[in-house]
């Protein structure tokens, strides 16, 4: 089920609630059942869904206990508001992400599995910050994938963003360190380090992330997560958290047929905020993410 379908189903559940003449425990349970089924179908982690259900029930229980005093309309509002709050809570770990500061070198390291959209997102990020007056650049420390540097070179050139990489150096840690040192010297504000991916989680990759992290000391590490990841999101994000301790998540390919719920589960599993959504293949297809507007839009 794609994200738009999730929105429609959540909406349908809330509409049935609005139409119900009496809002008793049965109606509330039915609404919650519909909402939870929709979330599960979208790949949101089963434990998170159970917890959302329990929290909403606790919040509305008080209104049920005083049934004769609380009017149905009020009770509807209570259910709607607590559902909205808990949906926001799903995508909001309550942690402020790092904000780049002008006039100093802000090193951003991007990590993630191959194919998740890391290289594309690095250029999108550079374009985003460049547009906002940050002198931005990209360091390609991906020596694992043949053609990675060419891809960076092409997209950075198209985006008119400075870049650094090597056709001959095979040590990603050396390239990352050299690139960051060079751009710091040249007083760049935002230095984005693109790292290698692998097709699956491998200890070699995680060791490399630790070493690059130690070499470039990023101000912020960002996990790039494909929206279609599904239930694997929790394990994948935890594994990266242990080696790369990322402080932000960017979910890519939100324009496709992805369910998106897996990526939402990664937020809770790692208590890390989503900062952007990738919404297409173009360099400007990057939207800032905020929990409340996202859920409001989802609910239509
Ligand atoms: P990497 O291996 O993680 O560096 O992934 P790439 O940046 O090479 O991206 C893999 C594929 O995903 C490419 O074809 C990109 O154009 C595509 N891609 C990346 N981000 C998005 C996005 O937000 N939406 C869509 N539709 N495609 C994307």
Short mmCIF file of N, CA and C in Angstrom, two decimals, residues 18-140:
data_model
loop_
_atom_site.label_atom_id
_atom_site.label_comp_id
_atom_site.label_asym_id
_atom_site.label_seq_id
_atom_site.Cartn_x
_atom_site.Cartn_y
_atom_site.Cartn_z
N UNK A 18 -16.44 10.24 12.53
CA UNK A 18 -17.21 11.50 12.53
C UNK A 18 -18.69 11.24 12.30
N UNK A 19 -18.98 10.24 11.46
CA UNK A 19 -20.39 9.96 11.12
C UNK A 19 -21.13 9.19 12.21
N UNK A 20 -20.38 8.52 13.08
CA UNK A 20 -21.03 7.67 14.10
C UNK A 20 -21.90 8.53 15.02
N UNK A 21 -23.19 8.16 15.18
CA UNK A 21 -24.06 8.97 16.03
C UNK A 21 -23.67 8.89 17.51
N UNK A 22 -23.20 7.73 17.91
CA UNK A 22 -22.78 7.56 19.30
C UNK A 22 -21.32 7.08 19.29
N UNK A 23 -20.52 7.70 20.14
CA UNK A 23 -19.13 7.28 20.17
C UNK A 23 -18.87 6.50 21.46
N UNK A 24 -19.09 5.20 21.38
CA UNK A 24 -18.85 4.37 22.56
C UNK A 24 -17.56 3.56 22.35
N UNK A 25 -17.28 2.70 23.30
CA UNK A 25 -16.04 1.93 23.24
C UNK A 25 -15.96 1.10 21.95
N UNK A 26 -17.12 0.59 21.49
CA UNK A 26 -17.14 -0.24 20.29
C UNK A 26 -16.70 0.56 19.06
N UNK A 27 -17.24 1.78 18.95
CA UNK A 27 -16.90 2.63 17.80
C UNK A 27 -15.41 3.02 17.85
N UNK A 28 -14.97 3.36 19.06
CA UNK A 28 -13.55 3.74 19.20
C UNK A 28 -12.64 2.56 18.84
N UNK A 29 -13.00 1.38 19.30
CA UNK A 29 -12.20 0.19 18.98
C UNK A 29 -12.18 -0.07 17.48
N UNK A 30 -13.35 0.11 16.84
CA UNK A 30 -13.42 -0.12 15.39
C UNK A 30 -12.52 0.87 14.65
N UNK A 31 -12.55 2.15 15.11
CA UNK A 31 -11.71 3.17 14.46
C UNK A 31 -10.24 2.80 14.62
N UNK A 32 -9.88 2.45 15.83
CA UNK A 32 -8.47 2.10 16.10
C UNK A 32 -8.04 0.89 15.29
N UNK A 33 -8.95 -0.06 15.16
CA UNK A 33 -8.64 -1.27 14.41
C UNK A 33 -8.34 -0.92 12.95
N UNK A 34 -9.18 -0.04 12.39
CA UNK A 34 -8.99 0.38 10.99
C UNK A 34 -7.67 1.13 10.81
N UNK A 35 -7.39 2.05 11.75
CA UNK A 35 -6.17 2.84 11.68
C UNK A 35 -4.94 1.93 11.77
N UNK A 36 -4.98 1.00 12.72
CA UNK A 36 -3.83 0.11 12.93
C UNK A 36 -3.63 -0.82 11.75
N UNK A 37 -4.74 -1.30 11.17
CA UNK A 37 -4.62 -2.18 10.00
C UNK A 37 -3.95 -1.43 8.85
N UNK A 38 -4.34 -0.17 8.67
CA UNK A 38 -3.76 0.64 7.59
C UNK A 38 -2.27 0.85 7.82
N UNK A 39 -1.89 1.12 9.07
CA UNK A 39 -0.46 1.34 9.38
C UNK A 39 0.35 0.06 9.14
N UNK A 40 -0.22 -1.07 9.57
CA UNK A 40 0.49 -2.35 9.39
C UNK A 40 0.65 -2.68 7.91
N UNK A 41 -0.39 -2.40 7.14
CA UNK A 41 -0.31 -2.65 5.70
C UNK A 41 0.76 -1.80 5.04
N UNK A 42 1.05 -0.65 5.66
CA UNK A 42 2.07 0.25 5.12
C UNK A 42 3.45 -0.08 5.68
N UNK A 43 3.56 -1.20 6.37
CA UNK A 43 4.87 -1.66 6.86
C UNK A 43 5.37 -0.94 8.11
N UNK A 44 4.50 -0.23 8.80
CA UNK A 44 4.94 0.34 10.07
C UNK A 44 5.10 -0.83 11.04
N UNK A 45 6.17 -0.80 11.80
CA UNK A 45 6.52 -1.88 12.72
C UNK A 45 5.35 -2.23 13.66
N UNK A 46 5.15 -3.54 13.83
CA UNK A 46 4.00 -4.04 14.58
C UNK A 46 4.00 -3.56 16.05
N UNK A 47 5.20 -3.44 16.63
CA UNK A 47 5.28 -2.97 18.03
C UNK A 47 4.87 -1.50 18.14
N UNK A 48 5.27 -0.72 17.14
CA UNK A 48 4.92 0.70 17.14
C UNK A 48 3.41 0.87 17.02
N UNK A 49 2.81 0.05 16.16
CA UNK A 49 1.36 0.15 15.95
C UNK A 49 0.63 -0.23 17.24
N UNK A 50 1.11 -1.30 17.90
CA UNK A 50 0.48 -1.73 19.15
C UNK A 50 0.59 -0.64 20.21
N UNK A 51 1.75 0.02 20.23
CA UNK A 51 1.96 1.07 21.23
C UNK A 51 1.06 2.28 20.94
N UNK A 52 0.91 2.61 19.65
CA UNK A 52 0.02 3.73 19.28
C UNK A 52 -1.42 3.43 19.73
N UNK A 53 -1.83 2.21 19.48
CA UNK A 53 -3.19 1.80 19.85
C UNK A 53 -3.39 1.94 21.37
N UNK A 54 -2.42 1.43 22.13
CA UNK A 54 -2.52 1.46 23.59
C UNK A 54 -2.55 2.91 24.10
N UNK A 55 -1.71 3.75 23.51
CA UNK A 55 -1.65 5.15 23.99
C UNK A 55 -2.95 5.89 23.70
N UNK A 56 -3.49 5.69 22.49
CA UNK A 56 -4.74 6.38 22.15
C UNK A 56 -5.85 5.89 23.09
N UNK A 57 -5.87 4.57 23.31
CA UNK A 57 -6.91 4.01 24.20
C UNK A 57 -6.83 4.61 25.60
N UNK A 58 -5.60 4.73 26.11
CA UNK A 58 -5.43 5.30 27.45
C UNK A 58 -5.96 6.74 27.48
N UNK A 59 -5.63 7.49 26.42
CA UNK A 59 -6.04 8.90 26.39
C UNK A 59 -7.56 9.04 26.33
N UNK A 60 -8.22 8.15 25.56
CA UNK A 60 -9.66 8.31 25.41
C UNK A 60 -10.45 7.62 26.53
N UNK A 61 -9.78 6.77 27.28
CA UNK A 61 -10.45 6.00 28.33
C UNK A 61 -11.13 6.93 29.35
N UNK A 62 -10.42 7.98 29.69
CA UNK A 62 -10.95 8.92 30.67
C UNK A 62 -12.29 9.48 30.20
N UNK A 63 -12.41 9.75 28.90
CA UNK A 63 -13.66 10.32 28.39
C UNK A 63 -14.77 9.27 28.40
N UNK A 64 -14.40 7.99 28.28
CA UNK A 64 -15.41 6.93 28.32
C UNK A 64 -15.95 6.72 29.73
N UNK A 65 -15.05 6.87 30.71
CA UNK A 65 -15.44 6.65 32.09
C UNK A 65 -16.53 7.63 32.56
N UNK A 66 -16.52 8.81 31.94
CA UNK A 66 -17.53 9.81 32.33
C UNK A 66 -18.52 10.00 31.17
N UNK A 67 -19.00 8.86 30.69
CA UNK A 67 -19.78 8.86 29.45
C UNK A 67 -20.96 9.82 29.45
N UNK A 68 -21.66 9.92 30.56
CA UNK A 68 -22.84 10.78 30.49
C UNK A 68 -22.48 12.26 30.46
N UNK A 69 -21.31 12.61 30.98
CA UNK A 69 -20.94 14.03 31.02
C UNK A 69 -20.29 14.48 29.70
N UNK A 70 -19.53 13.58 29.11
CA UNK A 70 -18.82 13.98 27.90
C UNK A 70 -19.67 13.69 26.67
N UNK A 71 -19.94 14.71 25.92
CA UNK A 71 -20.79 14.55 24.75
C UNK A 71 -20.03 13.79 23.66
N UNK A 72 -20.78 13.13 22.77
CA UNK A 72 -20.15 12.35 21.72
C UNK A 72 -19.19 13.18 20.87
N UNK A 73 -19.62 14.42 20.58
CA UNK A 73 -18.78 15.28 19.73
C UNK A 73 -17.43 15.51 20.40
N UNK A 74 -17.48 15.75 21.70
CA UNK A 74 -16.25 15.96 22.45
C UNK A 74 -15.36 14.74 22.38
N UNK A 75 -16.02 13.60 22.53
CA UNK A 75 -15.27 12.35 22.54
C UNK A 75 -14.62 12.11 21.17
N UNK A 76 -15.37 12.49 20.11
CA UNK A 76 -14.80 12.38 18.76
C UNK A 76 -13.53 13.20 18.67
N UNK A 77 -13.62 14.43 19.20
CA UNK A 77 -12.44 15.30 19.15
C UNK A 77 -11.27 14.70 19.90
N UNK A 78 -11.58 14.10 21.05
CA UNK A 78 -10.51 13.51 21.86
C UNK A 78 -9.83 12.37 21.08
N UNK A 79 -10.65 11.53 20.46
CA UNK A 79 -10.09 10.41 19.68
C UNK A 79 -9.26 10.96 18.52
N UNK A 80 -9.83 11.92 17.78
CA UNK A 80 -9.14 12.48 16.62
C UNK A 80 -7.83 13.13 17.02
N UNK A 81 -7.87 13.92 18.09
CA UNK A 81 -6.68 14.64 18.51
C UNK A 81 -5.60 13.66 18.99
N UNK A 82 -6.02 12.66 19.79
CA UNK A 82 -4.98 11.75 20.29
C UNK A 82 -4.42 10.89 19.17
N UNK A 83 -5.26 10.56 18.18
CA UNK A 83 -4.73 9.81 17.04
C UNK A 83 -3.73 10.66 16.25
N UNK A 84 -4.10 11.92 16.02
CA UNK A 84 -3.20 12.82 15.31
C UNK A 84 -1.87 12.95 16.06
N UNK A 85 -1.96 13.17 17.37
CA UNK A 85 -0.74 13.34 18.18
C UNK A 85 0.14 12.09 18.11
N UNK A 86 -0.49 10.93 18.19
CA UNK A 86 0.31 9.69 18.17
C UNK A 86 0.89 9.41 16.79
N UNK A 87 0.18 9.82 15.74
CA UNK A 87 0.74 9.65 14.38
C UNK A 87 1.95 10.58 14.22
N UNK A 88 1.83 11.81 14.75
CA UNK A 88 2.97 12.75 14.70
C UNK A 88 4.13 12.16 15.49
N UNK A 89 3.80 11.59 16.64
CA UNK A 89 4.83 11.01 17.50
C UNK A 89 5.60 9.90 16.78
N UNK A 90 4.91 9.17 15.89
CA UNK A 90 5.56 8.10 15.12
C UNK A 90 6.73 8.64 14.29
N UNK A 91 6.57 9.85 13.75
CA UNK A 91 7.61 10.40 12.87
C UNK A 91 8.41 11.51 13.55
N UNK A 92 8.18 11.69 14.86
CA UNK A 92 8.90 12.74 15.58
C UNK A 92 9.55 12.18 16.85
N UNK A 93 10.86 11.93 16.80
CA UNK A 93 11.51 11.39 17.99
C UNK A 93 11.79 12.46 19.05
N UNK A 94 11.43 13.71 18.75
CA UNK A 94 11.64 14.79 19.72
C UNK A 94 13.09 15.20 19.86
N UNK A 95 13.84 14.98 18.80
CA UNK A 95 15.26 15.34 18.83
C UNK A 95 15.49 16.37 17.72
N UNK A 96 16.19 17.45 18.05
CA UNK A 96 16.48 18.48 17.05
C UNK A 96 17.67 18.06 16.20
N UNK A 97 17.54 18.05 14.89
CA UNK A 97 18.70 17.71 14.06
C UNK A 97 19.71 18.86 14.01
N UNK A 98 20.91 18.55 13.62
CA UNK A 98 21.97 19.57 13.49
C UNK A 98 21.58 20.57 12.40
N UNK A 99 21.84 21.85 12.65
CA UNK A 99 21.56 22.87 11.63
C UNK A 99 22.88 23.50 11.20
N UNK A 100 23.25 23.39 9.92
CA UNK A 100 24.49 24.01 9.46
C UNK A 100 24.53 25.52 9.76
N UNK A 101 25.72 25.98 10.09
CA UNK A 101 25.91 27.38 10.45
C UNK A 101 26.82 28.02 9.40
N UNK A 102 26.41 29.20 8.90
CA UNK A 102 27.25 29.87 7.89
C UNK A 102 28.55 30.36 8.51
N UNK A 103 29.59 30.40 7.70
CA UNK A 103 30.86 30.95 8.17
C UNK A 103 31.75 29.93 8.85
N UNK A 104 31.27 28.68 8.95
CA UNK A 104 32.15 27.62 9.47
C UNK A 104 31.98 26.38 8.59
N UNK A 105 32.94 25.46 8.70
CA UNK A 105 32.84 24.25 7.89
C UNK A 105 31.89 23.26 8.56
N UNK A 106 30.78 22.97 7.90
CA UNK A 106 29.82 21.99 8.41
C UNK A 106 30.00 20.71 7.60
N UNK A 107 30.53 19.68 8.24
CA UNK A 107 30.77 18.43 7.51
C UNK A 107 29.57 17.50 7.68
N UNK A 108 28.99 17.10 6.55
CA UNK A 108 27.84 16.20 6.57
C UNK A 108 28.25 14.90 5.88
N UNK A 109 28.15 13.80 6.60
CA UNK A 109 28.54 12.50 6.03
C UNK A 109 27.28 11.70 5.71
N UNK A 110 27.18 11.22 4.47
CA UNK A 110 26.00 10.45 4.06
C UNK A 110 26.34 8.96 4.05
N UNK A 111 25.49 8.16 4.71
CA UNK A 111 25.71 6.72 4.75
C UNK A 111 24.43 5.99 4.32
N UNK A 112 24.59 4.76 3.86
CA UNK A 112 23.40 3.99 3.46
C UNK A 112 23.78 2.88 2.51
N UNK A 113 22.86 1.96 2.30
CA UNK A 113 23.16 0.85 1.38
C UNK A 113 23.11 1.33 -0.07
N UNK A 114 23.78 0.57 -0.92
CA UNK A 114 23.85 0.92 -2.34
C UNK A 114 22.46 0.94 -2.97
N UNK A 115 22.24 1.94 -3.80
CA UNK A 115 20.96 2.01 -4.50
C UNK A 115 19.88 2.78 -3.77
N UNK A 116 20.16 3.16 -2.52
CA UNK A 116 19.16 3.89 -1.74
C UNK A 116 19.01 5.34 -2.18
N UNK A 117 19.97 5.81 -3.00
CA UNK A 117 19.88 7.18 -3.50
C UNK A 117 20.87 8.12 -2.83
N UNK A 118 21.94 7.56 -2.31
CA UNK A 118 22.91 8.35 -1.55
C UNK A 118 23.59 9.42 -2.40
N UNK A 119 24.13 8.99 -3.54
CA UNK A 119 24.87 9.93 -4.38
C UNK A 119 23.95 11.04 -4.90
N UNK A 120 22.78 10.64 -5.35
CA UNK A 120 21.80 11.63 -5.84
C UNK A 120 21.46 12.62 -4.71
N UNK A 121 21.23 12.09 -3.52
CA UNK A 121 20.82 12.94 -2.39
C UNK A 121 21.95 13.88 -1.97
N UNK A 122 23.20 13.43 -2.07
CA UNK A 122 24.32 14.32 -1.72
C UNK A 122 24.31 15.55 -2.60
N UNK A 123 24.07 15.35 -3.90
CA UNK A 123 24.03 16.50 -4.80
C UNK A 123 22.80 17.36 -4.49
N UNK A 124 21.69 16.73 -4.23
CA UNK A 124 20.47 17.50 -3.89
C UNK A 124 20.72 18.37 -2.65
N UNK A 125 21.39 17.77 -1.65
CA UNK A 125 21.69 18.52 -0.42
C UNK A 125 22.60 19.71 -0.71
N UNK A 126 23.62 19.47 -1.54
CA UNK A 126 24.55 20.55 -1.88
C UNK A 126 23.79 21.68 -2.57
N UNK A 127 22.88 21.31 -3.48
CA UNK A 127 22.08 22.31 -4.19
C UNK A 127 21.20 23.08 -3.20
N UNK A 128 20.58 22.34 -2.29
CA UNK A 128 19.69 22.94 -1.30
C UNK A 128 20.44 24.00 -0.48
N UNK A 129 21.60 23.63 0.03
CA UNK A 129 22.35 24.58 0.88
C UNK A 129 22.96 25.71 0.06
N UNK A 130 23.44 25.36 -1.15
CA UNK A 130 24.01 26.39 -2.03
C UNK A 130 22.98 27.49 -2.29
N UNK A 131 21.74 27.07 -2.57
CA UNK A 131 20.65 28.02 -2.84
C UNK A 131 20.41 28.94 -1.66
N UNK A 132 20.72 28.46 -0.47
CA UNK A 132 20.49 29.25 0.74
C UNK A 132 21.74 29.97 1.21
N UNK A 133 22.68 30.10 0.30
CA UNK A 133 23.86 30.92 0.58
C UNK A 133 25.02 30.22 1.26
N UNK A 134 24.96 28.89 1.39
CA UNK A 134 26.09 28.14 1.96
C UNK A 134 26.98 27.71 0.79
N UNK A 135 28.26 28.03 0.87
CA UNK A 135 29.20 27.57 -0.16
C UNK A 135 29.34 26.04 0.03
N UNK A 136 28.84 25.28 -0.94
CA UNK A 136 28.69 23.84 -0.72
C UNK A 136 29.53 22.99 -1.69
N UNK A 137 29.90 21.82 -1.25
CA UNK A 137 30.71 20.93 -2.08
C UNK A 137 30.49 19.47 -1.69
N UNK A 138 30.99 18.58 -2.54
CA UNK A 138 30.82 17.14 -2.30
C UNK A 138 32.17 16.43 -2.38
N UNK A 139 32.40 15.53 -1.44
CA UNK A 139 33.60 14.68 -1.49
C UNK A 139 33.12 13.26 -1.77
N UNK A 140 33.60 12.66 -2.86
CA UNK A 140 33.17 11.30 -3.19
C UNK A 140 34.16 10.30 -2.58
#
